Amino acid sequence: MKIYNETSINLTTTATQSLKQTYKSLAQEIEETLMTIQKNPHDHTKYQHVAKLYSCQGSQQEAIYALERGLLVLSSTYHLIIQRQLDILKSRLEKRIDFISLLPYEIVCRITDLFAPNQETAVICLKVCRSWRRKLSNYSSIWRRIYIDDTKSTQNIHLALPAVAEYVNYLYIRSKTKSNRKHMMSLRDYHFSNLKFLGIVTRTQKQEEMNKILTIVLPCVSRTLSELDLTMTTSTGISLDFILKNCQNLTSLRIVASHLMDEPEVIKITDDRPLLQLEISSFKPVSLLMIAPLLHHSPQLRTLALRGFRDVDILSVIGTKYCTELEEIRMAPETHKFWWKERIPKKYVKGSTAAAATTPGSTSACKKGGLHCLELNNIWSAKPLIPRLAKSIETLRAMSLTIDNVSTSGATISDWQPFSSFTMHNLQYLHIRSNGCRSFFLHLPIILHHYPSLETIRLESTRRYYSPDVLDDTIRDGLFDAIAQLENLVHLELDNFNLCGRGFERLLMMLQQQGLNTTSIMANEEVKDGDDNHNIVKNQICHGDSSLQTLRIVNCNGCTASILKHASRIYSLQELVLSVQWRGHNPQVTESDIKEFMHGINDLPRLSDLHLDTIPLTEDMAHDIAKSKSIKRLKLGSRIEYYEYRETIRKLLDNYIVKEIYPNEHNLTDTGIIL
């Protein structure tokens, strides 16, 4: 049996070698034939043979060159044969094959799917011939999303719309003043019979003209429209009543405008609407009573985001009876710049990919109508929230509260007890913005005890420096001691918050010890390099996910040298933001304290982002920053004091920190830090 197997293997090997010797590639055959022609240039069969080989290879031009060389060398006896083959090749080269007409329709669709994201390519293909136009215009998949703007390709899109408008499901129009009318009138001129989403972004100062255009075009598509997104970024106002009367099947409505032109009593709704998402941003104050009828007739509403509304509190409008399935409530104040994304980071918003990836546990057992994101402006009591908080025990992930001391002057601890009546197992982000509400901050330590999963705490004070602080050291110490008990704290941000007392310093000492326990253990990991066959020993930082990574101290009274010293020794820090009033308002911090702080952060092994403002920066401090092995991104505010070494320091930091690591970015020292 062994002899038989060896014989079979030998026979197989011999056969394989013979096959390799028998079959040649086209390139090998062409090379051998050219060598034969070079030895015997008068053999006409070789010219014909090499031309066929080139033709099989797809190199028609090379085949023509080979035959033309044969005509120059061979005698006239063979010219007729060579010329006949040459004419056939030239006719093939000149003839154009319409592959779209010859291919099956299914394959044509697969090809067009490849350039579907680039609508300009599809529009150009429509202009090739009637056959292409007929096949491509009938394939609805590539025409479902159309973008119209002020680029050159838009003219071709207007030419294609008469044939493909009926297939469009998503239409987005973005234009400036001169082209507003032309682009928007396409909604009237073409038959958009299946349009589901309409987005319009315009810049115009002519309010009457824009409203006139809307009254003409919106009724033309309102029957099928389910999502409407209007952004008028100048002085244009919008009539909400007109939109609601014409578009009664909307599931999503988003408006960004200068103002709403309706009066509170004008909007009247009697039937329930299928609205799921409502986002309205008005740059001029609007009474919340205006949209109360809409909220009362939107039982399926999931997302409510409003900016610039006043007069009444949102909780008094919806109460516990209306909008019972709300998952997001975001109320931004009138003074907010443009939108409300800064208060609640995007990763905590329910619809974001990051939120879905980081939501702990299973959501199958969550109660229907539980809140995922809660942002309230000028809240005066939490009692109206009791039913919604009860359903949000497993769902609430982010909460932002703006509390005004004036509106809550009569509030007591009982008004804030609903926040501590339920344990929010998945709440990870908490933002408190207040000018001082004593009853709330007295109860805040108990509230934090019921939020065990908190990762980010941001405390922001809106109190002016000349106003008295209603919070004493005892209240602040109790708050910081409660923060110290949070096991999952990763980000701590303090803006204009008073740090007087011993509580914050104790918190930093605890975080410093925690950082030592989690990041100071250096393990030597032996890694084998497979290419060079030698061992490399590198340091690996062993750290836990629950250690503090971000510390932000911006314009906080009571920031002492001891606080700076402890902050510079939290070895788990990855991002540090510091803005200290070091003289005048804060005589407790001297220039030498700042120098010691800058020297200390040079030893933080994980610190990659450093943001500084309102501190002195000397040449020695700049050298300490430049020597750091971990800092990768440096931002310097416009209020840094450079003394007479400004250009030297900026050049040093620019060369060693900014340009070498982020060569494509602008000079960060010129932009200033947003605090």
XYZ file of C-alpha atoms in Angstrom:
675
model
C 0.000 0.000 0.000
C 2.859 2.357 0.794
C 4.569 1.640 -2.563
C 1.251 2.235 -4.382
C 0.764 5.600 -2.688
C 4.296 6.772 -3.510
C 3.809 5.752 -7.151
C 0.533 7.690 -7.341
C 2.169 10.789 -5.902
C 5.021 10.582 -8.437
C 2.581 10.207 -11.352
C 0.536 13.187 -10.138
C 3.642 15.356 -9.801
C 4.842 14.411 -13.283
C 1.425 15.204 -14.788
C 1.308 18.585 -13.061
C 4.765 19.504 -14.329
C 3.836 18.478 -17.863
C 0.687 20.624 -17.692
C 2.754 23.597 -16.529
C 5.085 23.085 -19.483
C 2.189 22.681 -21.973
C 0.032 25.744 -21.089
C 1.362 29.273 -21.451
C -0.083 32.618 -20.617
C -0.962 35.106 -23.349
C 1.936 37.308 -22.292
C 4.396 34.403 -22.639
C 3.038 33.433 -26.056
C 3.196 37.042 -27.270
C 6.798 37.377 -26.075
C 7.881 34.165 -27.844
C 6.122 35.164 -31.081
C 7.777 38.601 -31.087
C 11.167 36.940 -30.647
C 10.402 34.665 -33.634
C 9.461 37.725 -35.740
C 12.710 39.378 -34.752
C 14.660 36.326 -36.002
C 12.562 35.863 -39.154
C 10.698 39.128 -40.021
C 9.390 37.809 -43.380
C 7.002 35.145 -41.989
C 3.509 36.682 -42.466
C 1.804 34.052 -40.269
C 3.621 35.312 -37.186
C 2.253 38.843 -37.625
C -1.260 37.456 -37.902
C -0.710 35.244 -34.871
C 0.617 38.002 -32.597
C -2.262 40.276 -33.660
C -4.777 37.593 -32.611
C -2.982 37.188 -29.287
C -3.110 40.934 -28.615
C -6.787 40.974 -29.562
C -7.556 38.141 -27.129
C -5.698 40.069 -24.461
C -7.908 43.088 -25.087
C -5.050 45.185 -26.496
C -6.647 46.094 -29.829
C -4.293 49.001 -30.497
C -1.217 46.794 -30.016
C -2.698 44.285 -32.506
C -3.095 47.087 -35.078
C 0.518 48.224 -34.575
C 1.769 44.643 -35.100
C -0.087 44.305 -38.445
C 1.076 47.750 -39.608
C 4.688 46.724 -38.947
C 4.043 43.612 -41.054
C 2.867 45.745 -44.002
C 6.133 47.652 -43.900
C 8.329 44.539 -43.864
C 6.473 41.928 -45.915
C 6.341 41.775 -49.683
C 3.235 42.902 -51.583
C 2.152 39.269 -51.983
C 0.873 39.191 -48.381
C -0.419 42.783 -48.173
C -3.993 41.838 -49.049
C -4.206 39.236 -46.234
C -2.666 41.547 -43.646
C -4.777 44.555 -44.749
C -8.029 42.563 -44.509
C -7.265 41.586 -40.884
C -6.178 45.157 -40.140
C -9.488 46.567 -41.420
C -11.452 44.152 -39.196
C -9.535 45.250 -36.108
C -9.989 48.966 -36.888
C -13.737 48.536 -37.395
C -13.976 46.808 -34.010
C -12.042 49.617 -32.371
C -14.259 52.321 -33.866
C -17.530 50.562 -33.154
C -19.203 51.564 -29.831
C -21.129 48.933 -27.914
C -24.096 50.113 -25.840
C -23.756 47.755 -22.901
C -26.758 49.262 -21.110
C -29.003 48.264 -24.031
C -27.539 44.767 -24.275
C -27.343 43.857 -20.592
C -30.306 42.369 -18.702
C -32.290 44.942 -16.718
C -31.351 43.329 -13.374
C -27.627 43.777 -14.073
C -28.183 47.378 -15.168
C -29.875 48.005 -11.806
C -26.960 46.502 -9.919
C -24.547 48.764 -11.823
C -26.588 51.894 -11.145
C -26.750 51.006 -7.446
C -22.993 51.571 -7.314
C -23.283 55.246 -8.248
C -26.611 55.871 -6.519
C -25.010 57.972 -3.706
C -23.678 60.337 -6.389
C -26.851 61.674 -7.968
C -24.896 63.852 -10.413
C -23.570 60.724 -12.144
C -27.069 59.316 -12.470
C -28.371 62.576 -13.954
C -25.548 62.704 -16.522
C -26.324 59.128 -17.584
C -29.901 60.193 -18.378
C -28.570 62.502 -21.091
C -26.596 59.817 -23.017
C -29.407 58.452 -25.188
C -33.079 57.488 -25.165
C -32.327 53.893 -24.214
C -30.335 54.907 -21.158
C -32.921 57.498 -20.158
C -35.744 54.944 -20.427
C -34.009 52.285 -18.354
C -32.499 54.554 -15.686
C -35.545 56.763 -15.198
C -37.698 53.680 -14.562
C -35.387 52.404 -11.825
C -36.861 54.125 -8.778
C -34.189 53.097 -6.268
C -31.579 55.670 -7.352
C -34.069 58.557 -7.320
C -35.460 58.140 -3.808
C -33.120 60.763 -2.309
C -32.553 64.046 -4.153
C -30.393 66.969 -2.991
C -30.821 70.411 -4.548
C -28.351 73.176 -3.781
C -26.514 76.003 -5.539
C -23.851 73.864 -7.211
C -23.486 73.461 -10.979
C -24.962 69.952 -10.968
C -28.336 71.271 -9.770
C -29.195 72.463 -13.299
C -28.980 68.868 -14.550
C -31.119 67.704 -11.618
C -33.875 70.139 -12.616
C -33.798 68.640 -16.118
C -34.202 65.134 -14.701
C -36.997 65.894 -12.215
C -39.888 65.719 -14.733
C -39.037 62.054 -15.353
C -38.100 60.933 -11.830
C -40.051 63.206 -9.424
C -42.676 60.525 -8.779
C -40.009 58.214 -7.289
C -38.526 60.767 -4.862
C -39.114 59.976 -1.160
C -36.492 62.324 0.338
C -35.968 65.883 -0.967
C -33.474 68.275 0.620
C -33.230 71.866 -0.662
C -30.401 74.128 0.472
C -30.153 77.507 -1.216
C -29.283 81.153 -0.850
C -31.355 84.225 -1.573
C -31.129 84.325 -5.380
C -32.089 80.705 -6.034
C -34.728 80.237 -3.321
C -37.732 80.678 -5.573
C -36.480 78.475 -8.415
C -35.586 75.528 -6.183
C -38.714 75.640 -4.070
C -41.052 76.084 -7.034
C -39.927 72.667 -8.233
C -42.326 71.283 -5.624
C -45.176 72.800 -7.592
C -43.826 72.240 -11.104
C -43.096 68.500 -10.782
C -45.243 65.625 -9.602
C -43.763 64.522 -6.232
C -46.489 61.979 -5.556
C -44.494 59.860 -3.078
C -42.559 62.489 -1.154
C -42.152 61.531 2.529
C -39.400 63.876 3.768
C -38.919 67.532 2.856
C -35.987 69.555 4.194
C -35.498 73.233 3.349
C -32.573 75.413 4.452
C -32.667 78.982 3.153
C -31.041 82.319 3.839
C -33.266 85.249 2.956
C -34.242 88.616 4.353
C -37.517 88.771 2.394
C -40.001 87.334 4.850
C -43.127 88.053 2.784
C -41.686 86.409 -0.321
C -40.663 83.263 1.550
C -44.050 82.885 3.219
C -45.749 83.381 -0.140
C -43.638 80.614 -1.695
C -44.437 78.265 1.201
C -48.165 78.881 0.831
C -47.875 77.912 -2.843
C -45.633 74.827 -2.714
C -46.402 73.169 0.636
C -50.014 72.171 -0.233
C -48.687 70.444 -3.370
C -46.819 67.813 -1.318
C -48.682 67.871 1.995
C -50.841 64.835 1.240
C -47.945 62.335 1.392
C -45.522 64.300 3.584
C -44.635 62.682 6.931
C -41.432 64.560 7.894
C -40.831 68.310 7.536
C -37.583 70.115 8.389
C -37.517 73.922 7.902
C -34.478 76.050 8.730
C -34.738 79.791 8.081
C -31.498 81.212 9.473
C -32.220 84.932 9.027
C -35.196 87.131 9.906
C -37.843 84.925 8.342
C -40.816 83.977 10.487
C -42.978 80.892 9.986
C -46.664 80.292 10.526
C -47.036 77.098 12.523
C -50.796 77.166 12.091
C -50.452 77.075 8.286
C -48.112 74.069 8.474
C -50.382 72.120 10.806
C -53.492 72.792 8.710
C -51.871 71.629 5.456
C -49.665 68.790 6.741
C -51.923 66.762 9.003
C -50.041 63.452 8.646
C -46.671 64.625 9.941
C -44.783 62.274 12.246
C -41.762 64.590 12.553
C -41.662 68.387 12.544
C -38.491 70.432 13.019
C -38.445 74.227 12.708
C -35.553 76.648 13.196
C -36.671 80.223 12.516
C -36.417 83.781 13.695
C -39.891 83.608 15.211
C -43.331 82.073 14.901
C -45.870 84.504 13.472
C -48.948 82.998 15.142
C -50.782 84.326 18.159
C -51.338 81.937 21.107
C -55.095 81.723 20.484
C -54.844 81.129 16.695
C -53.762 77.461 16.654
C -56.764 75.220 17.227
C -56.595 71.440 16.834
C -59.508 69.094 17.413
C -58.218 65.737 16.101
C -55.274 63.696 17.343
C -52.100 63.888 15.262
C -49.597 61.035 14.580
C -46.693 63.285 15.607
C -43.697 61.427 17.087
C -41.015 64.136 17.053
C -41.428 67.898 17.579
C -38.429 70.249 17.601
C -38.933 74.020 17.393
C -36.267 76.681 17.882
C -37.277 80.348 17.845
C -34.710 83.107 18.216
C -37.367 85.476 19.498
C -39.331 84.550 22.643
C -42.570 82.676 22.030
C -45.350 81.819 24.450
C -45.520 78.112 25.218
C -49.308 78.390 25.225
C -49.145 78.682 21.440
C -48.329 74.998 20.953
C -50.378 73.709 23.889
C -53.246 72.516 21.579
C -50.730 70.556 19.499
C -49.223 68.900 22.589
C -52.675 68.025 23.892
C -53.493 66.220 20.620
C -50.198 64.338 20.112
C -50.641 61.210 22.237
C -47.807 59.324 20.485
C -45.183 62.070 20.865
C -41.752 60.631 21.742
C -39.375 63.596 21.376
C -40.105 67.174 22.460
C -37.337 69.760 22.045
C -38.128 73.468 22.350
C -36.010 76.609 22.469
C -37.105 80.172 23.092
C -40.462 79.370 24.721
C -41.545 81.131 27.896
C -44.490 82.365 30.012
C -45.381 78.944 31.444
C -43.556 75.785 32.463
C -43.683 72.780 30.136
C -44.726 70.515 33.021
C -47.794 72.660 33.661
C -48.768 72.355 29.979
C -48.445 68.591 29.529
C -48.971 67.607 33.161
C -49.485 63.870 33.642
C -52.378 63.533 31.199
C -50.821 64.554 27.883
C -47.851 63.142 25.936
C -47.617 60.127 28.215
C -45.172 58.293 25.904
C -42.493 60.993 25.859
C -38.931 59.654 25.822
C -37.046 62.931 25.424
C -37.867 66.343 26.891
C -35.362 69.060 26.048
C -36.175 72.651 26.964
C -33.383 75.085 26.070
C -33.370 78.662 27.447
C -33.819 81.732 25.291
C -30.193 82.810 25.738
C -28.787 79.572 24.358
C -26.800 80.133 21.159
C -28.395 77.913 18.525
C -29.563 74.505 19.664
C -29.620 72.325 22.768
C -26.947 69.735 21.974
C -24.379 71.195 24.375
C -26.471 70.638 27.502
C -27.043 66.959 26.777
C -24.101 65.329 24.944
C -25.035 63.481 21.785
C -23.954 60.083 23.073
C -26.691 60.204 25.719
C -29.488 61.020 23.267
C -31.627 57.972 22.579
C -31.373 58.045 18.785
C -27.564 58.169 18.586
C -25.423 55.132 17.772
C -23.205 55.725 20.793
C -26.205 55.712 23.083
C -27.371 52.365 21.743
C -23.904 50.897 22.142
C -23.416 52.060 25.730
C -26.868 51.416 27.181
C -26.320 48.859 29.945
C -28.602 45.919 30.415
C -31.587 44.885 28.386
C -34.359 47.308 27.488
C -36.996 44.650 26.991
C -38.267 45.077 30.565
C -38.419 48.888 30.388
C -41.817 50.434 30.948
C -43.502 52.118 27.998
C -43.188 55.897 28.081
C -40.020 55.964 30.180
C -37.797 59.020 29.734
C -34.352 58.603 28.184
C -33.275 62.232 28.202
C -34.608 65.051 30.412
C -33.640 68.720 30.144
C -35.746 71.277 31.966
C -35.313 75.042 32.107
C -36.324 77.041 35.203
C -37.863 74.092 36.990
C -39.532 75.110 40.263
C -40.671 71.699 41.561
C -40.244 68.040 40.677
C -43.685 66.968 41.869
C -45.296 67.081 38.378
C -42.568 64.656 37.235
C -43.461 61.863 39.665
C -45.422 59.641 37.196
C -42.807 60.072 34.463
C -39.885 59.396 36.820
C -41.619 56.257 38.075
C -41.614 54.883 34.506
C -37.998 55.954 33.884
C -36.162 53.897 36.494
C -34.445 51.744 33.854
C -34.448 54.156 30.895
C -33.272 57.604 32.047
C -29.650 58.174 30.982
C -29.116 61.954 31.024
C -30.643 64.821 32.975
C -30.015 68.571 32.866
C -31.782 70.952 35.258
C -31.719 74.749 35.213
C -32.917 76.090 38.569
C -33.509 79.795 39.145
C -33.276 81.027 42.709
C -35.958 83.662 42.078
C -38.597 81.271 40.701
C -37.821 78.737 43.460
C -37.704 81.192 46.365
C -40.644 79.448 48.032
C -39.513 75.900 47.227
C -38.819 73.449 50.018
C -36.999 70.110 50.192
C -40.299 68.318 49.558
C -40.397 69.896 46.074
C -37.181 68.052 45.154
C -37.836 64.738 46.901
C -39.285 63.095 43.732
C -35.733 63.073 42.329
C -34.663 60.848 45.244
C -37.847 58.766 45.418
C -36.671 56.441 42.643
C -33.296 54.819 42.012
C -32.251 55.607 38.442
C -30.092 52.599 37.675
C -28.812 53.801 34.272
C -28.497 57.566 34.762
C -24.967 58.444 33.645
C -25.005 62.207 33.039
C -26.187 64.946 35.416
C -25.952 68.686 34.738
C -27.107 71.240 37.301
C -27.225 74.915 36.275
C -28.320 77.293 39.020
C -27.695 80.674 40.592
C -28.245 79.121 43.994
C -31.291 77.285 45.323
C -30.666 76.380 48.948
C -33.443 73.791 49.303
C -32.311 71.907 46.179
C -28.624 71.767 47.132
C -29.526 70.690 50.658
C -31.280 67.677 49.144
C -28.804 67.042 46.296
C -26.528 64.656 48.317
C -29.525 62.373 48.924
C -30.439 62.594 45.230
C -26.925 61.523 44.183
C -27.197 58.492 46.447
C -30.017 57.215 44.210
C -27.972 57.610 40.987
C -25.335 54.874 41.403
C -24.279 54.746 37.725
C -23.368 58.422 37.363
C -20.280 58.916 35.178
C -20.453 62.659 34.530
C -21.388 65.482 36.912
C -21.398 69.069 35.720
C -22.135 71.841 38.225
C -22.591 75.285 36.708
C -23.373 78.444 38.637
C -24.953 81.461 36.940
C -24.432 83.689 40.002
C -22.636 86.962 39.346
C -19.447 87.557 41.328
C -20.998 90.548 43.100
C -24.087 88.572 44.219
C -24.045 86.849 47.616
C -23.778 83.068 47.630
C -26.773 81.465 49.351
C -24.840 78.201 49.736
C -22.605 77.976 52.785
C -19.566 75.767 53.371
C -21.652 73.090 55.107
C -23.911 72.604 52.078
C -20.982 72.523 49.658
C -18.982 70.110 51.832
C -21.960 67.752 52.010
C -22.336 67.885 48.229
C -18.677 67.098 47.503
C -18.663 64.326 50.112
C -21.665 62.777 48.305
C -19.831 63.024 44.968
C -16.884 61.219 46.548
C -19.163 58.230 47.213
C -19.932 57.732 43.496
C -18.053 54.649 42.365
C -18.341 55.202 38.592
C -17.421 58.902 38.384
C -15.312 59.569 35.284
C -15.927 63.244 34.434
C -16.208 66.116 36.924
C -16.886 69.596 35.511
C -17.224 72.764 37.607
C -18.056 76.122 36.023
C -18.142 79.277 38.168
C -18.921 77.091 41.186
C -17.763 78.123 44.654
C -15.121 75.728 46.053
C -14.802 77.289 49.500
C -14.744 74.827 52.360
C -12.927 71.550 52.907
C -15.233 69.277 50.939
C -13.739 69.746 47.458
C -10.191 69.312 48.742
C -11.213 66.053 50.451
C -12.781 64.933 47.180
C -9.548 65.596 45.270
C -7.517 63.734 47.888
C -9.799 60.723 47.511
C -9.532 60.917 43.687
C -5.772 61.245 44.025
C -5.597 58.067 46.089
C -7.925 56.306 43.677
C -5.692 57.365 40.797
C -2.667 55.976 42.577
C -4.421 52.659 43.106
C -5.520 52.332 39.481
C -2.803 53.928 37.373
C 0.474 53.922 39.315
C 0.996 50.185 38.956
C 3.311 49.760 35.998
C 3.460 46.273 34.531
C 6.208 45.120 32.221
C 4.738 43.315 29.264
C 7.081 41.255 27.145
C 6.111 41.435 23.489
C 7.798 39.339 20.858
C 8.547 40.962 17.510
C 8.011 38.308 14.860
C 9.938 40.167 12.153
C 13.198 40.812 13.995
C 12.993 37.776 16.308
C 13.872 39.716 19.425
C 12.022 40.688 22.582
C 10.854 44.181 23.412
C 9.925 45.178 26.955
C 7.430 48.045 27.168
C 5.548 49.707 29.963
C 1.839 49.224 30.217
C -0.380 51.351 32.461
C -2.832 49.273 34.395
C -5.950 51.318 35.025
C -9.600 50.885 35.831
C -12.509 52.288 33.841
C -14.081 53.963 36.891
C -11.181 56.309 37.731
C -11.502 60.046 37.079
C -10.508 60.924 33.508
C -11.716 64.520 33.086
C -11.439 67.409 35.551
C -12.731 70.857 34.626
C -12.274 73.846 36.963
C -13.284 77.077 35.256
C -13.573 80.454 37.009
C -14.330 78.875 40.381
C -14.022 80.960 43.534
C -12.131 79.374 46.398
C -9.563 77.595 44.238
C -6.510 77.422 46.509
C -2.919 76.344 46.030
C -3.714 73.123 47.882
C -6.490 72.338 45.401
C -4.115 72.864 42.460
C -1.553 70.632 44.141
C -3.998 67.745 44.574
C -5.400 68.191 41.037
C -1.894 67.842 39.556
C -1.464 64.473 41.275
C -4.533 62.611 39.998
C -2.649 60.142 37.848
C -5.716 58.792 36.074
C -6.513 62.149 34.414
C -6.698 62.212 30.617
C -8.143 65.715 30.206
C -7.604 68.762 32.414
C -9.289 72.149 31.934
C -8.160 74.949 34.236
C -9.064 78.625 34.367
C -8.145 80.274 37.678
C -8.473 83.889 38.747
C -5.010 83.857 40.291
C -4.820 87.424 41.503
C -7.270 90.138 42.432
C -10.322 87.909 42.913
C -8.256 84.991 44.230
C -5.241 86.131 46.297
C -4.787 82.579 47.646
C -3.034 81.473 44.430
C 0.351 82.953 43.524
C 2.570 82.634 40.492
C 4.799 80.138 42.316
C 1.717 77.966 42.975
C 0.973 77.971 39.243
C 4.593 76.986 38.515
C 4.383 74.071 40.956
C 1.097 72.995 39.373
C 2.556 73.084 35.841
C 5.566 71.089 36.983
C 3.277 68.509 38.611
C 1.088 67.829 35.568
C 4.231 67.005 33.613
C 4.344 63.721 35.555
C 0.746 62.660 34.788
C 1.194 59.556 32.612
C -2.198 59.608 30.853
C -2.858 63.337 30.450
C -3.368 63.919 26.713
C -5.568 67.061 26.632
C -4.619 70.226 28.488
C -6.705 73.428 28.314
C -5.466 76.530 30.153
C -6.717 80.095 30.552
C -6.439 83.126 32.887
C -3.132 81.964 34.370
C 0.439 83.251 34.023
C 2.581 81.292 31.583
C 6.344 81.694 31.812
C 9.079 80.240 29.668
C 9.906 77.636 32.333
C 6.274 76.495 32.429
C 6.249 76.212 28.653
C 9.359 74.013 28.814
C 7.607 71.770 31.358
C 4.651 71.331 28.966
C 6.945 70.677 26.011
C 8.812 67.980 27.957
C 5.638 66.042 28.694
C 5.506 62.659 26.983
C 1.741 62.282 27.215
C 0.214 65.664 26.254
C -1.028 65.535 22.666
C -3.418 68.460 22.484
C -2.927 71.891 24.024
C -5.429 74.750 24.013
C -4.526 78.157 25.390
C -7.175 80.767 26.104
C -7.067 84.392 25.049
C -6.583 85.541 28.671
C -3.235 83.827 29.261
C -0.572 86.193 30.674
C 2.687 85.740 28.762
C 4.542 88.793 30.121
C 7.370 89.839 27.796
C 8.009 86.284 26.553
C 4.785 85.918 24.549
C 6.327 85.167 21.152
C 8.999 82.893 22.595
C 6.486 80.837 24.581
C 3.995 80.569 21.743
C 6.699 79.508 19.309
C 7.995 76.903 21.756
C 4.555 75.398 22.358
C 3.621 75.659 18.710
C 6.668 73.705 17.624
C 6.639 71.021 20.286
C 2.941 70.525 20.997
C 0.639 71.690 18.252
C 2.328 71.335 14.868
C 4.196 68.100 15.421
C 1.143 66.200 16.646
C -1.660 67.964 14.747
C 0.038 69.344 11.607
C -3.257 69.886 9.761
C -4.872 72.002 12.481
C -4.824 75.753 12.903
C -2.723 77.226 15.669
C -4.769 76.442 18.757
C -3.140 79.281 20.674
C -4.759 81.759 18.295
C -8.307 80.462 18.583
C -8.647 80.612 22.366
C -10.466 78.139 24.536
C -14.235 78.135 24.845
C -14.997 78.294 28.542
